[in-house]
Coordinates of C-alpha atoms in Angstrom, one line a residue:
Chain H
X1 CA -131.2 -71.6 -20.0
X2 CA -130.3 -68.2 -18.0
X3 CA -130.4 -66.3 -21.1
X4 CA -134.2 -67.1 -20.7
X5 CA -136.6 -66.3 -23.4
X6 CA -139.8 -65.8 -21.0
X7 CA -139.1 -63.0 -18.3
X8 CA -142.4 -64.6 -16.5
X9 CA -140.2 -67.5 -15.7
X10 CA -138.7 -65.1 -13.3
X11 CA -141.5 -63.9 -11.8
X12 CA -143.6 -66.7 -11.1
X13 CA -141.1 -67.2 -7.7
X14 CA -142.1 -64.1 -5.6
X15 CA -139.2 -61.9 -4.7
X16 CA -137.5 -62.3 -1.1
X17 CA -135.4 -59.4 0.0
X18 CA -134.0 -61.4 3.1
X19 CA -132.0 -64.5 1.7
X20 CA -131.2 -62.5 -1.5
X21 CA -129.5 -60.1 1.0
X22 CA -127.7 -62.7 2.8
X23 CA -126.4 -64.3 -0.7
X24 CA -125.3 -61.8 -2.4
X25 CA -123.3 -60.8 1.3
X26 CA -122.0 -64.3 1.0
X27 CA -120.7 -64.0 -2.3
X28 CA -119.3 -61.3 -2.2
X29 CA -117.1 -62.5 1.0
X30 CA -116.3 -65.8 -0.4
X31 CA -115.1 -63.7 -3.6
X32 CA -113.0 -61.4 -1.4
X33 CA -111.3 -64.2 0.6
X34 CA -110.7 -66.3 -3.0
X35 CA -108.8 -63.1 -4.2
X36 CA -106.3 -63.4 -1.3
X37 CA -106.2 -67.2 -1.4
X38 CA -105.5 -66.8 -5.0
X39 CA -102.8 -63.8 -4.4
X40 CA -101.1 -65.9 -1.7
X41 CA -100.8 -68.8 -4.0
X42 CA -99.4 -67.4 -7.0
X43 CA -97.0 -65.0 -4.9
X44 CA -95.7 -67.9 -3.1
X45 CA -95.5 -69.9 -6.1
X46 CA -93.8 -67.1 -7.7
X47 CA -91.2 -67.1 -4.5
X48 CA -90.5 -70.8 -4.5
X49 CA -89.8 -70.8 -8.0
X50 CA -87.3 -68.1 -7.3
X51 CA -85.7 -69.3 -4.8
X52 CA -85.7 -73.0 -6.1
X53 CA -84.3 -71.8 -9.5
X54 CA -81.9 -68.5 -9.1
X55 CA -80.2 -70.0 -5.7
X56 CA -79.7 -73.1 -7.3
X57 CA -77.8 -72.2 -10.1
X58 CA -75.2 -70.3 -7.8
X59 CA -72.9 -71.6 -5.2
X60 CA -69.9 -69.3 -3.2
X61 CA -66.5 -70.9 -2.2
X62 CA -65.0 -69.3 0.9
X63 CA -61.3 -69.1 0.8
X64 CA -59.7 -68.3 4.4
X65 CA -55.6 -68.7 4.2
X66 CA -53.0 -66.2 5.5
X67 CA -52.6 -63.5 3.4
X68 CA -49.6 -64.2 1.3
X69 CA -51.1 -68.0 0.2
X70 CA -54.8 -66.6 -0.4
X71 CA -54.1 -65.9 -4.0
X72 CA -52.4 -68.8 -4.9
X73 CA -55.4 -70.5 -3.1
X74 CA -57.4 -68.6 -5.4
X75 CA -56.1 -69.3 -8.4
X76 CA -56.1 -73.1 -7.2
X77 CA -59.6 -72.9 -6.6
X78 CA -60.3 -71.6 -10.1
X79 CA -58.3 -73.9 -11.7
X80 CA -60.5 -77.0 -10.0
X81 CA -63.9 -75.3 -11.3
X82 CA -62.5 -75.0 -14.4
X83 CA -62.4 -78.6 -15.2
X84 CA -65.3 -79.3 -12.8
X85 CA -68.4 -80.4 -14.8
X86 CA -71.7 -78.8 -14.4
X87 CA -69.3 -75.1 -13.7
X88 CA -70.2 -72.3 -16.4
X89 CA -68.4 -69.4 -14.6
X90 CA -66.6 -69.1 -11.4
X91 CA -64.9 -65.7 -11.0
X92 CA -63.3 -64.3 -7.9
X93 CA -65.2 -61.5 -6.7
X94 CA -62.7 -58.1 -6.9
X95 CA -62.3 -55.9 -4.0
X96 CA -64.6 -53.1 -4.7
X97 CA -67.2 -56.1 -5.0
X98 CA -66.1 -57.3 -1.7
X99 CA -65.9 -54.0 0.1
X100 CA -69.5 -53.5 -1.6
X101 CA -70.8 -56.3 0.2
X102 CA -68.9 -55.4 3.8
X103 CA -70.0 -51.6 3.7
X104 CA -73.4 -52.4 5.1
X105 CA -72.0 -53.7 8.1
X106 CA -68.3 -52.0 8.5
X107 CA -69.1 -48.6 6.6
X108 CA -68.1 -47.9 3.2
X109 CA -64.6 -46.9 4.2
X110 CA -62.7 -50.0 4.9
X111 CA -59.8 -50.8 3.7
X112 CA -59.9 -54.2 3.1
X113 CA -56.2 -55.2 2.7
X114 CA -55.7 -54.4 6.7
X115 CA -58.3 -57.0 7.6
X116 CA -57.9 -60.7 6.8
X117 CA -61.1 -60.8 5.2
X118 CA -61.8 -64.0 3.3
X119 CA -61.3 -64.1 -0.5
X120 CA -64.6 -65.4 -2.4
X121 CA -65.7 -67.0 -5.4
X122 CA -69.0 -66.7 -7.5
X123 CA -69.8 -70.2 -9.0
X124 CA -72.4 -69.8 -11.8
X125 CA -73.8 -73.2 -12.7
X126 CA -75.2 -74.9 -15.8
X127 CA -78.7 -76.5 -16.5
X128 CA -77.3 -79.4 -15.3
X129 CA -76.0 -78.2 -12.1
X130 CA -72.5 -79.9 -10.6
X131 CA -71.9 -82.1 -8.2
X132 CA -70.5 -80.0 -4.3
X133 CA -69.9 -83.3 -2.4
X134 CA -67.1 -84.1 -5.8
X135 CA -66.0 -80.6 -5.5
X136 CA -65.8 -80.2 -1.7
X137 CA -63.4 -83.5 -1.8
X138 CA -61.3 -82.1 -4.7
X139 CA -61.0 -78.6 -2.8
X140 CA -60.1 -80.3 0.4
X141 CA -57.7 -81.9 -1.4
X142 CA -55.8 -78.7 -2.9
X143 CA -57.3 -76.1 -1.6
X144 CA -57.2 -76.2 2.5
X145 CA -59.1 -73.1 3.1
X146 CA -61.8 -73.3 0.4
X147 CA -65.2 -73.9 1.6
X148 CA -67.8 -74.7 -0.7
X149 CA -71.4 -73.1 0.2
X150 CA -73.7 -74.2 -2.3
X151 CA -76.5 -72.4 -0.4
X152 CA -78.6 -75.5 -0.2
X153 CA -78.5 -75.7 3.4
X154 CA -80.4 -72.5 3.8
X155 CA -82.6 -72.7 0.6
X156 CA -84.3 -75.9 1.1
X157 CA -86.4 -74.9 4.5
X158 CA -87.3 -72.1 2.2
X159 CA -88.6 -73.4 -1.1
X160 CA -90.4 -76.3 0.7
X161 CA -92.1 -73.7 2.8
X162 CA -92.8 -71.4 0.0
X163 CA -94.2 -74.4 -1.8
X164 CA -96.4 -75.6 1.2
X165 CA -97.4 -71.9 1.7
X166 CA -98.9 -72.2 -2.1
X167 CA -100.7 -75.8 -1.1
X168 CA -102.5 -74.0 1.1
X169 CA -103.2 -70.9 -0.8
X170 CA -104.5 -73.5 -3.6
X171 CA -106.6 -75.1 -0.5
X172 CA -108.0 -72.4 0.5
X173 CA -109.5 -71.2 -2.5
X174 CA -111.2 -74.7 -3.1
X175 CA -112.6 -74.5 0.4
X176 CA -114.0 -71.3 -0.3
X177 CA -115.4 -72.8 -3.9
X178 CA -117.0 -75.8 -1.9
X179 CA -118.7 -73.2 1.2
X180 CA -120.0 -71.4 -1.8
X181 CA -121.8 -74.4 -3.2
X182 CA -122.9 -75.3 0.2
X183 CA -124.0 -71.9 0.8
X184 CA -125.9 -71.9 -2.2
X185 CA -127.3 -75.3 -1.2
X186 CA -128.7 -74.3 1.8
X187 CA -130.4 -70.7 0.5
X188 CA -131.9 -72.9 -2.7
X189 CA -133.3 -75.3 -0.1
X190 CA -134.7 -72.7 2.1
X191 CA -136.3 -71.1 -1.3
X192 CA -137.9 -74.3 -2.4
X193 CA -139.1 -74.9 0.8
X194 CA -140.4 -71.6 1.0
X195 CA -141.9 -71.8 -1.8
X196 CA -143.6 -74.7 -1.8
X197 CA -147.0 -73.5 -2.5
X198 CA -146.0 -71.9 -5.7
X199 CA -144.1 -75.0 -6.7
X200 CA -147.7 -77.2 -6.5
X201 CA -149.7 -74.8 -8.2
X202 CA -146.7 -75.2 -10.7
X203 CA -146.8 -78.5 -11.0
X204 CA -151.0 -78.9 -11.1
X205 CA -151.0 -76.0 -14.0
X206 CA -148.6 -78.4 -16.2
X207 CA -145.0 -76.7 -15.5
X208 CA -142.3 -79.0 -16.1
X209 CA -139.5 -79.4 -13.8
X210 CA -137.0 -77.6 -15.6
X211 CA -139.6 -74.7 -16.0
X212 CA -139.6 -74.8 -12.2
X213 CA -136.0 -74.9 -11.7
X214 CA -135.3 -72.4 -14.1
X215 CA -136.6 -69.6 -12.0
X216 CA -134.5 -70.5 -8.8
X217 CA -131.3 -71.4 -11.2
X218 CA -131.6 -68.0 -12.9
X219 CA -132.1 -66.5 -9.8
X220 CA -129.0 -67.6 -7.2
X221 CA -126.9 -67.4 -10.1
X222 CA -127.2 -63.9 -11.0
X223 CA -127.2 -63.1 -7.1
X224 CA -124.2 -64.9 -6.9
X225 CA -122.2 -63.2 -10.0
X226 CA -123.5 -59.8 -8.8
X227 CA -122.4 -60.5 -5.2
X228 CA -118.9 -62.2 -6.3
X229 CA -117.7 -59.5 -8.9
X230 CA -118.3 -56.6 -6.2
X231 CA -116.5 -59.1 -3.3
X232 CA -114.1 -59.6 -6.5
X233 CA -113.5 -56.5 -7.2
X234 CA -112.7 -55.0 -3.2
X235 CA -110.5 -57.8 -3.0
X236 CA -108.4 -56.5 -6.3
X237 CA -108.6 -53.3 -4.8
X238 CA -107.5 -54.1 -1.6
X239 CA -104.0 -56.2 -3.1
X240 CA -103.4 -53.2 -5.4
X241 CA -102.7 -50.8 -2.2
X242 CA -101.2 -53.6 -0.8
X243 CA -97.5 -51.7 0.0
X244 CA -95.4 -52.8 -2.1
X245 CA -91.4 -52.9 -1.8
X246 CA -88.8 -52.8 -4.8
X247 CA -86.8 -55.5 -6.0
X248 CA -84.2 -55.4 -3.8
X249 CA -86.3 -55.3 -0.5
X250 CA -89.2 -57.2 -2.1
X251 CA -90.1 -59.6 0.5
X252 CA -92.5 -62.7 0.9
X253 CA -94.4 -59.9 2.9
X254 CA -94.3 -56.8 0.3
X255 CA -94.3 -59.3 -2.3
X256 CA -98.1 -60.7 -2.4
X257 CA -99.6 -59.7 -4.5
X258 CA -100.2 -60.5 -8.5
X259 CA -98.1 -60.0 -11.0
X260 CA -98.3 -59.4 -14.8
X261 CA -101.0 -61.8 -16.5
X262 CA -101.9 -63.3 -13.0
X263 CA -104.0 -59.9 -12.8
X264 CA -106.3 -61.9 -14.6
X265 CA -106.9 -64.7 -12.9
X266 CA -109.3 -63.2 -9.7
X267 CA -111.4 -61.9 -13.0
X268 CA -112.4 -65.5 -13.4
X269 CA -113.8 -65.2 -9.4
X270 CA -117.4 -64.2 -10.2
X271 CA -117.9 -66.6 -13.2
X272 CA -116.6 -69.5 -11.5
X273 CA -119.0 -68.5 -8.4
X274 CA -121.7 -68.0 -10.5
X275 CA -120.9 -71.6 -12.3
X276 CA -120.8 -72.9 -9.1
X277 CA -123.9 -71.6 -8.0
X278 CA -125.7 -72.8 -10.7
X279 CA -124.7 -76.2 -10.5
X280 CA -125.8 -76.3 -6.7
X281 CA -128.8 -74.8 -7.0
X282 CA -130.2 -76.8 -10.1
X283 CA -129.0 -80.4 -7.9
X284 CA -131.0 -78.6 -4.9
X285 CA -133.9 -77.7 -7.7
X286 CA -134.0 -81.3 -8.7
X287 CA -133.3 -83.3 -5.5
X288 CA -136.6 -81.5 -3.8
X289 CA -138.5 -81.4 -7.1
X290 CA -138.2 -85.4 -7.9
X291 CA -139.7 -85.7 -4.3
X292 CA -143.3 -83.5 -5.4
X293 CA -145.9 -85.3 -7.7
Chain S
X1 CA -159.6 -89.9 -21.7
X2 CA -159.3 -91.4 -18.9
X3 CA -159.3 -95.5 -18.2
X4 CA -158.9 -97.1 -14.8
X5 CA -158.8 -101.0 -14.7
X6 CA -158.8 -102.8 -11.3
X7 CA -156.9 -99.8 -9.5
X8 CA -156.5 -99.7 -6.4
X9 CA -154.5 -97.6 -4.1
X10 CA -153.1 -97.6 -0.8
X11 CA -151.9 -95.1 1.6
X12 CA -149.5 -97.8 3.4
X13 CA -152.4 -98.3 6.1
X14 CA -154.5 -100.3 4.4
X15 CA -156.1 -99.8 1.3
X16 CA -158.0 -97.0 0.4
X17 CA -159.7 -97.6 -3.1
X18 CA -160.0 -101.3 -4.6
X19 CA -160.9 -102.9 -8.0
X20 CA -161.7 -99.6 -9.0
X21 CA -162.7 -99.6 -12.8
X22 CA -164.0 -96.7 -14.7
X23 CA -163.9 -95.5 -18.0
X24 CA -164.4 -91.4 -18.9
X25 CA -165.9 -91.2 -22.6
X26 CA -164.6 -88.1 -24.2
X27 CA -168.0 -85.3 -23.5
X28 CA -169.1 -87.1 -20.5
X29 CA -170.1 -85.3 -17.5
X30 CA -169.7 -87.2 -14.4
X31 CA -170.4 -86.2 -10.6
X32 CA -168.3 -88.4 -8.2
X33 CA -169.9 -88.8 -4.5
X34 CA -169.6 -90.5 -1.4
X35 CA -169.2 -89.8 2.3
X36 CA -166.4 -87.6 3.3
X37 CA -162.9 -89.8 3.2
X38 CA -164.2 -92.1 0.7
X39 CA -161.3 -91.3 -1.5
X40 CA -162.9 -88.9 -3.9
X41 CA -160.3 -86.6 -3.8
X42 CA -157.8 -89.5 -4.0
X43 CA -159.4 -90.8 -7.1
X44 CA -159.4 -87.1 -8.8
X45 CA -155.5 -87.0 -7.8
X46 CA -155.1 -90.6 -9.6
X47 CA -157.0 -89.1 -12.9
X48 CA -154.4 -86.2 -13.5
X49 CA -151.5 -88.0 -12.6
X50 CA -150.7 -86.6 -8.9
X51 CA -150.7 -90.3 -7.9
X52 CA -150.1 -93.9 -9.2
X53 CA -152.2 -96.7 -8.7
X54 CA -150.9 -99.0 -6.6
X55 CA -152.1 -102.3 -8.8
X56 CA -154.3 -102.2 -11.8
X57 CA -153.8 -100.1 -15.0
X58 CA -154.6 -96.5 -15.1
X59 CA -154.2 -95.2 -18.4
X60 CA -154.3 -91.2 -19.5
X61 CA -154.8 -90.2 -22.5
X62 CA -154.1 -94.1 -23.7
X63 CA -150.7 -93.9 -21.5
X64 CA -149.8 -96.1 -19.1
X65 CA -149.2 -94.1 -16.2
X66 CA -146.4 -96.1 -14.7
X67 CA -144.8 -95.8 -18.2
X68 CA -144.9 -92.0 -17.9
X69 CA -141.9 -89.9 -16.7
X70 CA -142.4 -86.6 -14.8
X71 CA -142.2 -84.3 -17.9
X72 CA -145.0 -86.6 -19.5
X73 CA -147.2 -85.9 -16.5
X74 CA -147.0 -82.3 -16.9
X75 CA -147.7 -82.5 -20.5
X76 CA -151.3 -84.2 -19.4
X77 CA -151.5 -81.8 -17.0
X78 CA -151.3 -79.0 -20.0
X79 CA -155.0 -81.3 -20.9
X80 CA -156.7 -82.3 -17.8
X81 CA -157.7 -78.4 -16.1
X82 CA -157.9 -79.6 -12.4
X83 CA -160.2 -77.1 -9.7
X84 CA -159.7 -77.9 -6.1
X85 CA -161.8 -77.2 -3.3
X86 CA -159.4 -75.1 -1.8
X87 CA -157.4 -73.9 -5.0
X88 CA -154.3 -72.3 -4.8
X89 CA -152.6 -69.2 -6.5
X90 CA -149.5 -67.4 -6.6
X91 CA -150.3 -64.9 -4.4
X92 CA -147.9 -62.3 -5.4
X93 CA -149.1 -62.0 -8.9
X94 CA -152.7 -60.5 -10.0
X95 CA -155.4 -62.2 -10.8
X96 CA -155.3 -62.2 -14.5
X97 CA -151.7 -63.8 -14.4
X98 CA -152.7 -66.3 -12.4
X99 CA -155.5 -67.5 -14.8
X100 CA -153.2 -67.1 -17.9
X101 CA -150.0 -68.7 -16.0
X102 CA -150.6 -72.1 -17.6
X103 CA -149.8 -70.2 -21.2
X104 CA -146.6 -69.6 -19.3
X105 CA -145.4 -72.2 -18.3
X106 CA -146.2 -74.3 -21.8
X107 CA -144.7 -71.2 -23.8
X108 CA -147.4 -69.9 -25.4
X109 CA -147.1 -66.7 -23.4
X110 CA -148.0 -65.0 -26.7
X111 CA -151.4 -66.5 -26.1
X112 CA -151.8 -64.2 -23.2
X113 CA -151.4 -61.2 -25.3
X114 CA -154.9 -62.0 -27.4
X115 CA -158.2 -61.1 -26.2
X116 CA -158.9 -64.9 -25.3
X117 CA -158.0 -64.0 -21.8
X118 CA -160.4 -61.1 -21.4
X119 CA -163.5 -63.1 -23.3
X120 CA -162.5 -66.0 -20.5
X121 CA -162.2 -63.3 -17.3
X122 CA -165.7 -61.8 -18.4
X123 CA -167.1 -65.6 -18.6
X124 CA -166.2 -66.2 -15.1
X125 CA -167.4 -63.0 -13.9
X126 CA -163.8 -61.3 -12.9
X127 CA -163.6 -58.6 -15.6
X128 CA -163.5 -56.4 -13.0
X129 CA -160.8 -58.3 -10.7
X130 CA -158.2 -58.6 -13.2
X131 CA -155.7 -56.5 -11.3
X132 CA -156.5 -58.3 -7.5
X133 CA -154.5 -60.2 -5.6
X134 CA -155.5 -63.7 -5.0
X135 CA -156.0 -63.7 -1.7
X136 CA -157.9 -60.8 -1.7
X137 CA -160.6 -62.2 -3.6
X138 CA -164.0 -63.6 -2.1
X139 CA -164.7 -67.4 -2.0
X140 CA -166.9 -67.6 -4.8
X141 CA -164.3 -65.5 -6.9
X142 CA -161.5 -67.4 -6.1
X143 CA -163.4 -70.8 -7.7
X144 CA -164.0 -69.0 -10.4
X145 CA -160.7 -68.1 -10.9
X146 CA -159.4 -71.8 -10.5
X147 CA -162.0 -72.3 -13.3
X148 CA -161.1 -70.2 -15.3
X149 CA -157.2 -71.2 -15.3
X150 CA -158.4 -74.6 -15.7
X151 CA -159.7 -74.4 -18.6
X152 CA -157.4 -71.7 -20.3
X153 CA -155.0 -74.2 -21.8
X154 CA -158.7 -75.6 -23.6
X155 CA -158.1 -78.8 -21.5
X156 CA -159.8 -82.1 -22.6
X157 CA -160.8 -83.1 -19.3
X158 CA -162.0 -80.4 -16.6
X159 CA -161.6 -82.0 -12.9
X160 CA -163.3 -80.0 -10.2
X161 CA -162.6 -81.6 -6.7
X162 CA -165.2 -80.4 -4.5
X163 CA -165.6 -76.8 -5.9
X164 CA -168.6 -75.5 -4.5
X165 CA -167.5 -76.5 -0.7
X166 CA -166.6 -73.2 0.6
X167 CA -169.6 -71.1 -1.5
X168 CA -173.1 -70.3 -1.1
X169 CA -175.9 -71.6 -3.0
X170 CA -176.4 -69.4 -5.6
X171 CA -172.3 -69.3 -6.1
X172 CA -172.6 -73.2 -6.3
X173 CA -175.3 -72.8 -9.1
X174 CA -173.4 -70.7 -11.2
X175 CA -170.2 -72.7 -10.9
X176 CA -172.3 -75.4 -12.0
X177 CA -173.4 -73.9 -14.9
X178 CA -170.0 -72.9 -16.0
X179 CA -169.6 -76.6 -15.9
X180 CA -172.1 -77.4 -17.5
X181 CA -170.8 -75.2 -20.7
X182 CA -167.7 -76.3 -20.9
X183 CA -169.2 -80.0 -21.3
X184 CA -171.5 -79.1 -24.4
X185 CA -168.4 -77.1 -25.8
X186 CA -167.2 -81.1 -25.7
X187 CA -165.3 -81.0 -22.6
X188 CA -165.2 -83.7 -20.2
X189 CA -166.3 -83.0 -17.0
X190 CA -165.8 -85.1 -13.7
X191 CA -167.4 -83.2 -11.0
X192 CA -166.6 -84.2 -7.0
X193 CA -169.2 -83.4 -4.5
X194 CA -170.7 -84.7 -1.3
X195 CA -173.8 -82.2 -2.1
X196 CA -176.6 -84.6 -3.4
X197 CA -178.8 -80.9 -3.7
X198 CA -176.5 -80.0 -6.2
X199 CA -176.6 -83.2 -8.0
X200 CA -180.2 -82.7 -8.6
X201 CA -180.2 -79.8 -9.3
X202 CA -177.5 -79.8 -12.2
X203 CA -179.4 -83.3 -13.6
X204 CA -182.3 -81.9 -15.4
X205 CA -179.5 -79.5 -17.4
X206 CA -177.1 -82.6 -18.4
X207 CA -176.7 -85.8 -18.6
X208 CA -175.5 -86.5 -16.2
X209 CA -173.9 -89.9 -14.3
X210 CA -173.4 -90.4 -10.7
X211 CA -170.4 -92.7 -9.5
X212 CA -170.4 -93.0 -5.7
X213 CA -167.5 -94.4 -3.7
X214 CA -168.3 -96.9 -0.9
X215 CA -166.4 -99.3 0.7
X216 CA -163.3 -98.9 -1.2
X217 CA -165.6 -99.4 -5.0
X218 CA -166.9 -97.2 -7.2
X219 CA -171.0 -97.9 -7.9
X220 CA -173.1 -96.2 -10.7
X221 CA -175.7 -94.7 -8.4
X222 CA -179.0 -95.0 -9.3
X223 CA -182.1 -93.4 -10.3
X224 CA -183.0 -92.6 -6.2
X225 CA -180.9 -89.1 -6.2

């Protein structure tokens, strides 16, 4: 139907420099905003399966005992995960990795043996994850001074937020879909009604409705692919300079942005727009042109 | 061509036309008068489709047209070459596209290409308007236009709804006679007026009938024109 064999199909609906203006301004906005709705929603969805997957496969026990039981309290510790189901690896951390950790805060010169700096644990977990309540009773049972921070406390806020943050994003970008199609709506109407005259003489001279429609359908939807692939591509632009940070300081902040194939997806922007728009403007086309005789 | 069988119709206030029956023999060539808001015009609209009876059977074309769905009504439309008194164009394209513009919209565009076109524009007198804008054309021309794009689709029926009402005498003669043509080239020709001059003065070139419209019916007038 838009791949239309008759170019006068086109023509028989004079041009209007106004409204076509004001749609392809429209589209191209709504296309600009659905690139950031769509960048917000895939880098928080990137985040809260981060955070819901790496954090929860790794716990830390805390071991604070006076100096000469802290390894034996160690190597209690150890023991316990060993035979605690759901454990891969639990290692104590050495004391470079430990000094590596406290030079941000006490310089990279400590010596750590003068202070009496709690020993820690990494606990790596398996697909099936363990069970901390059963372990905190089992290390309050041997181990007085081991506590168990399975991170949890801190990483549930986050991942639910991260995960409402991509709700939204996903929100958003249907919002924008639907005040596409509405905006459509309304320019369509206004050109039917405009062009009312031409739609009689149409209609008396034997033109079938989907001859009629045809001209306004072929019209808003090429305004609307034009309009969303320029909104489209500013949009792509405008995330690629977004500064970035590198893995290590990569916030939710530095982070938005897209990410290997998800470069992709605001490339399906202007076709979906233009989809859109032709579905709204041939249910306009028909609604008004079922009303003529 | 065209068969109505105890129509009547009603704008919602009352009715308008009533037991209206009336048959159009293919090659006939009828004039249709009556006082101003007799429901000429409403009856015209009724014989291409533009409105349904409200009772009674109007057929098109042996269809029913209750039966008939809106693409079916355009297709008669592609038959019946309809000429208002005040016709209407698209006024952003020329003249000649205007005239061929039911080839458009049927897809036989090709058909615009031939020479058909040109022998039609020089019948009508607009040779030399082909490039115009609609409404920058005279009166008379723009009738002559509507004729013309009436007829290019080489319509069974040719409907003319008051078309001499906004041209002088001579202009009204030679519309008439354009008419008159296209009914011995087998057209049939249903011709709305209020002017009984013309009426006479188109009878001694046809054979012609007279249906007037009074009090809601439709009368064969008689010999007293």
């Amino acid at each position: 139907m838009l791949a239309s064999r008759d170019r006068h199909a086109d023509r028989v609906v004079p041009p209007s420099g106004f409204t076509a203006q004001l749609t392809l301004f429209a589209a191209a906005a709504m296309a600009f905003l659905a690139v950031f709705a769509l960048a917000l929603s895939l880098a928080s969805g990137r985040l809260a399966a981060r955070w819901g997957d790496e954090l929860a496969r790794s716990a830390t026990i805390r071991i604070t005992a006076p100096q000469d039981q802290q390894s034996a309290q160690v190597e209690a510790a150890l023991r316990i995960l060993e035979t605690t189901k759901g454990v891969r690896t639990a290692r104590a951390l050495t004391d470079a990795e430990q000094q590596a950790l406290l030079a941000p805060w006490f310089g990279a010169d400590l010596a750590l043996d003068t202070l009496p700096v709690p020993r820690l644990i990494e606990v790596i977990e398996d697909a099936d994850g363990m069970d901390p309540a059963g372990l905190r009773l089992r290390l309050a049972a041997e181990v007085p001074g081991a506590v168990l921070d399975d991170h949890s406390r801190w990483r549930a806020p986050l991942v639910s937020a991260a995960s409402r943050l991509r709700t939204l994003g996903w929100t958003s970008t249907l919002l924008i879909a639907a005040v596409m199609a509405a905006m459509v709506t309304l320019a369509a109407n206004a050109a039917l009604a405009a062009n009312a005259q031409v739609i009689s003489v149409l209609r008396l001279v034997g033109a079938t409705d989907a001859y009629i429609a045809q001209a306004f359908i072929r019209r808003f939807t090429i305004r609307t692919l034009i309009g969303a692939s320029a909104g489209m591509a500013l949009g792509m632009v405008a995330v690629l300079f977004m500064p970035g940070g590198n893995d290590e300081t990569a916030t939710f902040l530095t982070g938005l942005g897209f990410q290997g194939w998800h470069w992709i997806t605001p490339l399906l922007v202007p076709p979906l727009a233009a989809l859109v728009a032709f579905l709204a403007t041939r249910m306009a086309a028909r609604r008004t042109l079922e009303t003529l005789t | 061509m065209i068969e109505l069988e105890n129509v009547a119709y009603s704008y919602g206030g009352g009715e308008l036309l009533s037991d209206i029956s009336l048959k159009l023999a293919a090659g006939s060539f009828h004039f249709l008068t009556g006082p101003s808001g007799a429901g000429k015009t409403t009856l015209m609209k009724l014989c291409y489709g533009a409105l349904s009876p409200t009772s009674g059977t109007l057929r098109l074309f042996d269809k029913d047209v209750h039966t008939l769905d809106r693409d079916e009504i355009a297709q008669i439309r592609r038959r019946v070459g309809v000429v208002h008194q005040d016709c209407q164009f698209l006024d952003h394209l020329p003249v000649k596209e205007n005239i061929a513009l039911p080839l458009h919209v049927s897809d036989r565009s090709n058909e615009a290409e031939t020479g058909d076109i040109d022998d039609l524009m020089h019948w009508v007198g607009l040779t030399d308007r082909a490039a115009a804008l609609p409404p920058e054309l005279s009166g008379g021309e723009r009738q002559r236009a509507a004729l013309a794009r009436a007829v290019i689709m080489s319509p069974d029926v040719v409907l003319a709804d008051e078309p001499t009402g906004n041209v002088d005498w001579d202009m009204s003669q030679r519309l008439l006679r354009l008419l008159i043509e296209l009914n011995r080239m087998g057209k049939t020709v249903l011709v709305a007026t209020h002017d009984l001059s013309l009426i006479r003065a188109t009878k001694s070139q046809v054979q012609a009938r007279v249906l007037r419209i009074a009090n809601r019916r439709i009368q064969l007038a008689g010999a007293d024109l």
